[in-house]
């Protein structure tokens, strides 16, 4: 387990030391540098303890391949994505473990638009990695390191706030709890909200390498924000992962919302500001609440494979207004071709201000279901046989979709089963109108699978 | 043999190679990880010369050190002797000097330093190589990864050490006018200020630190025509020439003649052996001049194998007062058992000041 490593659309990921070690990281970066083929690159980091090690080997291999390295250092992921396109860079990488637990880390490749390398581009990188033919620049063409001009950060913030009704937010004098999970959002959160007139209550914004709680935004990880919100009577709480790409919400009534509801809430707010039919991108295992919201606004929902790379690629291709998933991530049409928690927060605050509603009331506009996400330990070697078995067991479904893993749809609920891109597990998601129905289905599927793999 | 194989030299004086051919990030970081594993998970001082490829090598060195739980202490551009002094000053477990010394610009290298501030000797180098050759290395887990430290102006430590051991007032009184040729190397940011601290009026050349050496990096008399000219034109009392990592020192006299490299050590020896009968250590390729000087003052001369570490080791063993090598390498153990152009410059100036001549 600990020597496990995942190579794919989400870059290279693993447990530091035993899985993602210096040599594997170095080879991956060499392949990435070869694919980028010189030119300007951006490296952005989160706050994990092993990040400087991975950053150094990335910098060294990029320099050796003749790249000019823009060292964005500890920076929220959305800003790093923005910098690539603003600086006309050829790409770069993000280093950080995002939502993974302590001990993990990852290197995520970026392309020339600043988005995560697309699935096709990822394949090219992996082909170079497997061929072991890496580019080395002549000694006098070896690159140099530059820092990021502060003005670019200002520009990103200006862009972020551009069409937000700041006046309305200011008038509302919200008290807002933000939990940065000691991640990279900590470096920017004050600057971004400086002009919003919020009473900003920041927690876990220490830029320390230890994690104050499980970094995956979930109801169970929002307890610190919830406790503070209730004690202070704050209007809303936001809980980030360590690179500001996933966010979950705590409402004014103290409800720790499922991270599945972040995207429907943001979509509801964004779509109500737009005219005409808008396209929205998500994956095949996102809550039906989103389907309902997009339908209410007369929009079109397109479903892709799971992962940021796939969602953003389709978003860019068809000019969609939003792309996101059920993990609390949303990307917006504009200059940041990636998930951006800051924008999600601003959109929701603006929506509260314009409607004059409590955050607990915003949720009432969204049809709600009960969703259960579960992990089933399963080695990669067995995983695909298990999926095949399930497709026979649940053949009575009204619709079976194999865009990514398998999704079985019935009138009142659905099951999604997928081999994880990032861990040696099967991810199981079930959604039904009631908790009991959802729970029973999860048990049924788990029994079916465990019996199949002989446990 | 292919070109790339002749371009890599792994020896007791470190790992040297041509960037873009043999000295790759993978090789550098793997070697550094083996070194880190060898010296143990503690602080390791890292400095570099001014080569264009220095940052690339430095980043791979940092990655290698962090990957085995060492803490890199970064000193930016710093002369090799200053790095050795910093290892002792900080009680670090080791150090890495990123410099190919007098090799051409396309080369770079890592010189590995042990916790005494001395280069790895033959045995130590072999032990480290043994770790490098193993398939498995103990990679640090997330919670074992250390933070990177930076140390601002580490050269100040070195400079103070030299000034504390020299008669600064005597030198200052003479108000020398001196020229220094820094070879666009690691001594360039510091050489002028160092000599000014000794009350000299300084003409410094080849001080740009963009990684382009404006003269051949090896300080042989042929390479020093620019310095010779400056000494004459500016009517300097003496000229000093460093190599890219500022361990070696060659002198130009007031007539603008570059002296054979042996003279640096000979003059320093002449100065230090006065009133002392401690032995002098030199390698087999060093001029007989040293032996003659020592005979005249009654000091013992000990010959060792060629290579700084061999000279240094023998000197530590017998408590020598000075030691050195033919290539302009002055080792003044009172400062640190390493070849040091700054200590050398101070000694020569003190000698001149006391003797009242150039």
PDB file of N, CA and C in Angstrom, chain A residues 85-118:
ATOM      1  N   UNK A  85      -1.174  31.621 -17.879  1.00  0.00           N
ATOM      2  CA  UNK A  85      -1.694  32.294 -19.069  1.00  0.00           C
ATOM      3  C   UNK A  85      -1.281  33.766 -19.094  1.00  0.00           C
ATOM      4  N   UNK A  86      -1.240  34.412 -17.921  1.00  0.00           N
ATOM      5  CA  UNK A  86      -0.847  35.820 -17.886  1.00  0.00           C
ATOM      6  C   UNK A  86       0.599  36.022 -18.332  1.00  0.00           C
ATOM      7  N   UNK A  87       1.467  35.079 -17.992  1.00  0.00           N
ATOM      8  CA  UNK A  87       2.896  35.227 -18.304  1.00  0.00           C
ATOM      9  C   UNK A  87       3.254  34.593 -19.641  1.00  0.00           C
ATOM     10  N   UNK A  88       2.236  34.163 -20.400  1.00  0.00           N
ATOM     11  CA  UNK A  88       2.473  33.468 -21.666  1.00  0.00           C
ATOM     12  C   UNK A  88       3.456  32.317 -21.496  1.00  0.00           C
ATOM     13  N   UNK A  89       3.313  31.616 -20.393  1.00  0.00           N
ATOM     14  CA  UNK A  89       4.194  30.473 -20.149  1.00  0.00           C
ATOM     15  C   UNK A  89       3.732  29.290 -21.000  1.00  0.00           C
ATOM     16  N   UNK A  90       4.629  28.315 -21.156  1.00  0.00           N
ATOM     17  CA  UNK A  90       4.258  27.125 -21.926  1.00  0.00           C
ATOM     18  C   UNK A  90       3.577  26.077 -21.036  1.00  0.00           C
ATOM     19  N   UNK A  91       3.560  26.331 -19.742  1.00  0.00           N
ATOM     20  CA  UNK A  91       2.927  25.402 -18.806  1.00  0.00           C
ATOM     21  C   UNK A  91       3.622  25.456 -17.466  1.00  0.00           C
ATOM     22  N   UNK A  92       3.637  24.333 -16.774  1.00  0.00           N
ATOM     23  CA  UNK A  92       4.285  24.302 -15.464  1.00  0.00           C
ATOM     24  C   UNK A  92       3.757  23.159 -14.645  1.00  0.00           C
ATOM     25  N   UNK A  93       3.793  23.334 -13.349  1.00  0.00           N
ATOM     26  CA  UNK A  93       3.216  22.284 -12.503  1.00  0.00           C
ATOM     27  C   UNK A  93       2.809  22.844 -11.149  1.00  0.00           C
ATOM     28  N   UNK A  94       1.871  22.118 -10.538  1.00  0.00           N
ATOM     29  CA  UNK A  94       1.476  22.413  -9.171  1.00  0.00           C
ATOM     30  C   UNK A  94       2.039  21.304  -8.308  1.00  0.00           C
ATOM     31  N   UNK A  95       2.574  21.685  -7.149  1.00  0.00           N
ATOM     32  CA  UNK A  95       3.085  20.683  -6.226  1.00  0.00           C
ATOM     33  C   UNK A  95       2.306  20.820  -4.932  1.00  0.00           C
ATOM     34  N   UNK A  96       1.651  19.743  -4.538  1.00  0.00           N
ATOM     35  CA  UNK A  96       0.882  19.804  -3.312  1.00  0.00           C
ATOM     36  C   UNK A  96      -0.092  18.656  -3.247  1.00  0.00           C
ATOM     37  N   UNK A  97      -0.567  18.372  -2.032  1.00  0.00           N
ATOM     38  CA  UNK A  97      -1.382  17.180  -1.852  1.00  0.00           C
ATOM     39  C   UNK A  97      -2.872  17.491  -1.841  1.00  0.00           C
ATOM     40  N   UNK A  98      -3.233  18.786  -2.018  1.00  0.00           N
ATOM     41  CA  UNK A  98      -4.631  19.165  -2.203  1.00  0.00           C
ATOM     42  C   UNK A  98      -5.541  18.601  -1.110  1.00  0.00           C
ATOM     43  N   UNK A  99      -6.241  17.516  -1.379  1.00  0.00           N
ATOM     44  CA  UNK A  99      -7.192  16.950  -0.427  1.00  0.00           C
ATOM     45  C   UNK A  99      -6.674  15.670   0.213  1.00  0.00           C
ATOM     46  N   UNK A 100      -5.488  15.192  -0.206  1.00  0.00           N
ATOM     47  CA  UNK A 100      -4.968  13.936   0.333  1.00  0.00           C
ATOM     48  C   UNK A 100      -4.565  14.095   1.794  1.00  0.00           C
ATOM     49  N   UNK A 101      -4.607  13.000   2.510  1.00  0.00           N
ATOM     50  CA  UNK A 101      -4.241  13.023   3.915  1.00  0.00           C
ATOM     51  C   UNK A 101      -2.751  13.224   4.117  1.00  0.00           C
ATOM     52  N   UNK A 102      -2.358  13.336   5.386  1.00  0.00           N
ATOM     53  CA  UNK A 102      -0.967  13.544   5.750  1.00  0.00           C
ATOM     54  C   UNK A 102      -0.105  12.397   5.227  1.00  0.00           C
ATOM     55  N   UNK A 103       1.067  12.735   4.673  1.00  0.00           N
ATOM     56  CA  UNK A 103       1.964  11.699   4.172  1.00  0.00           C
ATOM     57  C   UNK A 103       1.985  11.665   2.655  1.00  0.00           C
ATOM     58  N   UNK A 104       0.950  12.180   2.046  1.00  0.00           N
ATOM     59  CA  UNK A 104       0.856  12.174   0.584  1.00  0.00           C
ATOM     60  C   UNK A 104       1.418  13.451  -0.012  1.00  0.00           C
ATOM     61  N   UNK A 105       1.761  13.366  -1.300  1.00  0.00           N
ATOM     62  CA  UNK A 105       2.001  14.581  -2.066  1.00  0.00           C
ATOM     63  C   UNK A 105       1.821  14.259  -3.546  1.00  0.00           C
ATOM     64  N   UNK A 106       1.881  15.288  -4.391  1.00  0.00           N
ATOM     65  CA  UNK A 106       1.601  15.087  -5.813  1.00  0.00           C
ATOM     66  C   UNK A 106       2.217  16.189  -6.659  1.00  0.00           C
ATOM     67  N   UNK A 107       2.456  15.861  -7.917  1.00  0.00           N
ATOM     68  CA  UNK A 107       2.901  16.857  -8.903  1.00  0.00           C
ATOM     69  C   UNK A 107       1.885  16.826 -10.040  1.00  0.00           C
ATOM     70  N   UNK A 108       1.298  17.971 -10.321  1.00  0.00           N
ATOM     71  CA  UNK A 108       0.220  18.058 -11.298  1.00  0.00           C
ATOM     72  C   UNK A 108       0.685  18.910 -12.487  1.00  0.00           C
ATOM     73  N   UNK A 109       0.687  18.353 -13.702  1.00  0.00           N
ATOM     74  CA  UNK A 109       1.203  19.107 -14.845  1.00  0.00           C
ATOM     75  C   UNK A 109       0.199  20.124 -15.397  1.00  0.00           C
ATOM     76  N   UNK A 110       0.697  21.285 -15.798  1.00  0.00           N
ATOM     77  CA  UNK A 110      -0.155  22.327 -16.391  1.00  0.00           C
ATOM     78  C   UNK A 110       0.250  22.547 -17.851  1.00  0.00           C
ATOM     79  N   UNK A 111      -0.733  22.848 -18.681  1.00  0.00           N
ATOM     80  CA  UNK A 111      -0.436  23.115 -20.091  1.00  0.00           C
ATOM     81  C   UNK A 111      -0.360  24.618 -20.372  1.00  0.00           C
ATOM     82  N   UNK A 112      -0.267  24.996 -21.654  1.00  0.00           N
ATOM     83  CA  UNK A 112      -0.008  26.392 -22.011  1.00  0.00           C
ATOM     84  C   UNK A 112      -1.199  27.300 -21.712  1.00  0.00           C
ATOM     85  N   UNK A 113      -2.404  26.750 -21.501  1.00  0.00           N
ATOM     86  CA  UNK A 113      -3.528  27.618 -21.148  1.00  0.00           C
ATOM     87  C   UNK A 113      -3.568  27.844 -19.639  1.00  0.00           C
ATOM     88  N   UNK A 114      -2.746  27.130 -18.911  1.00  0.00           N
ATOM     89  CA  UNK A 114      -2.765  27.220 -17.453  1.00  0.00           C
ATOM     90  C   UNK A 114      -3.629  26.147 -16.826  1.00  0.00           C
ATOM     91  N   UNK A 115      -4.362  25.413 -17.679  1.00  0.00           N
ATOM     92  CA  UNK A 115      -5.209  24.332 -17.164  1.00  0.00           C
ATOM     93  C   UNK A 115      -4.350  23.102 -16.894  1.00  0.00           C
ATOM     94  N   UNK A 116      -4.935  22.142 -16.172  1.00  0.00           N
ATOM     95  CA  UNK A 116      -4.247  20.859 -16.003  1.00  0.00           C
ATOM     96  C   UNK A 116      -4.073  20.237 -17.386  1.00  0.00           C
ATOM     97  N   UNK A 117      -2.943  19.569 -17.591  1.00  0.00           N
ATOM     98  CA  UNK A 117      -2.721  18.912 -18.875  1.00  0.00           C
ATOM     99  C   UNK A 117      -3.920  18.014 -19.178  1.00  0.00           C
ATOM    100  N   UNK A 118      -4.390  18.075 -20.425  1.00  0.00           N
ATOM    101  CA  UNK A 118      -5.580  17.298 -20.803  1.00  0.00           C
ATOM    102  C   UNK A 118      -5.229  15.818 -20.837  1.00  0.00           C
TER     103      UNK A 118
END
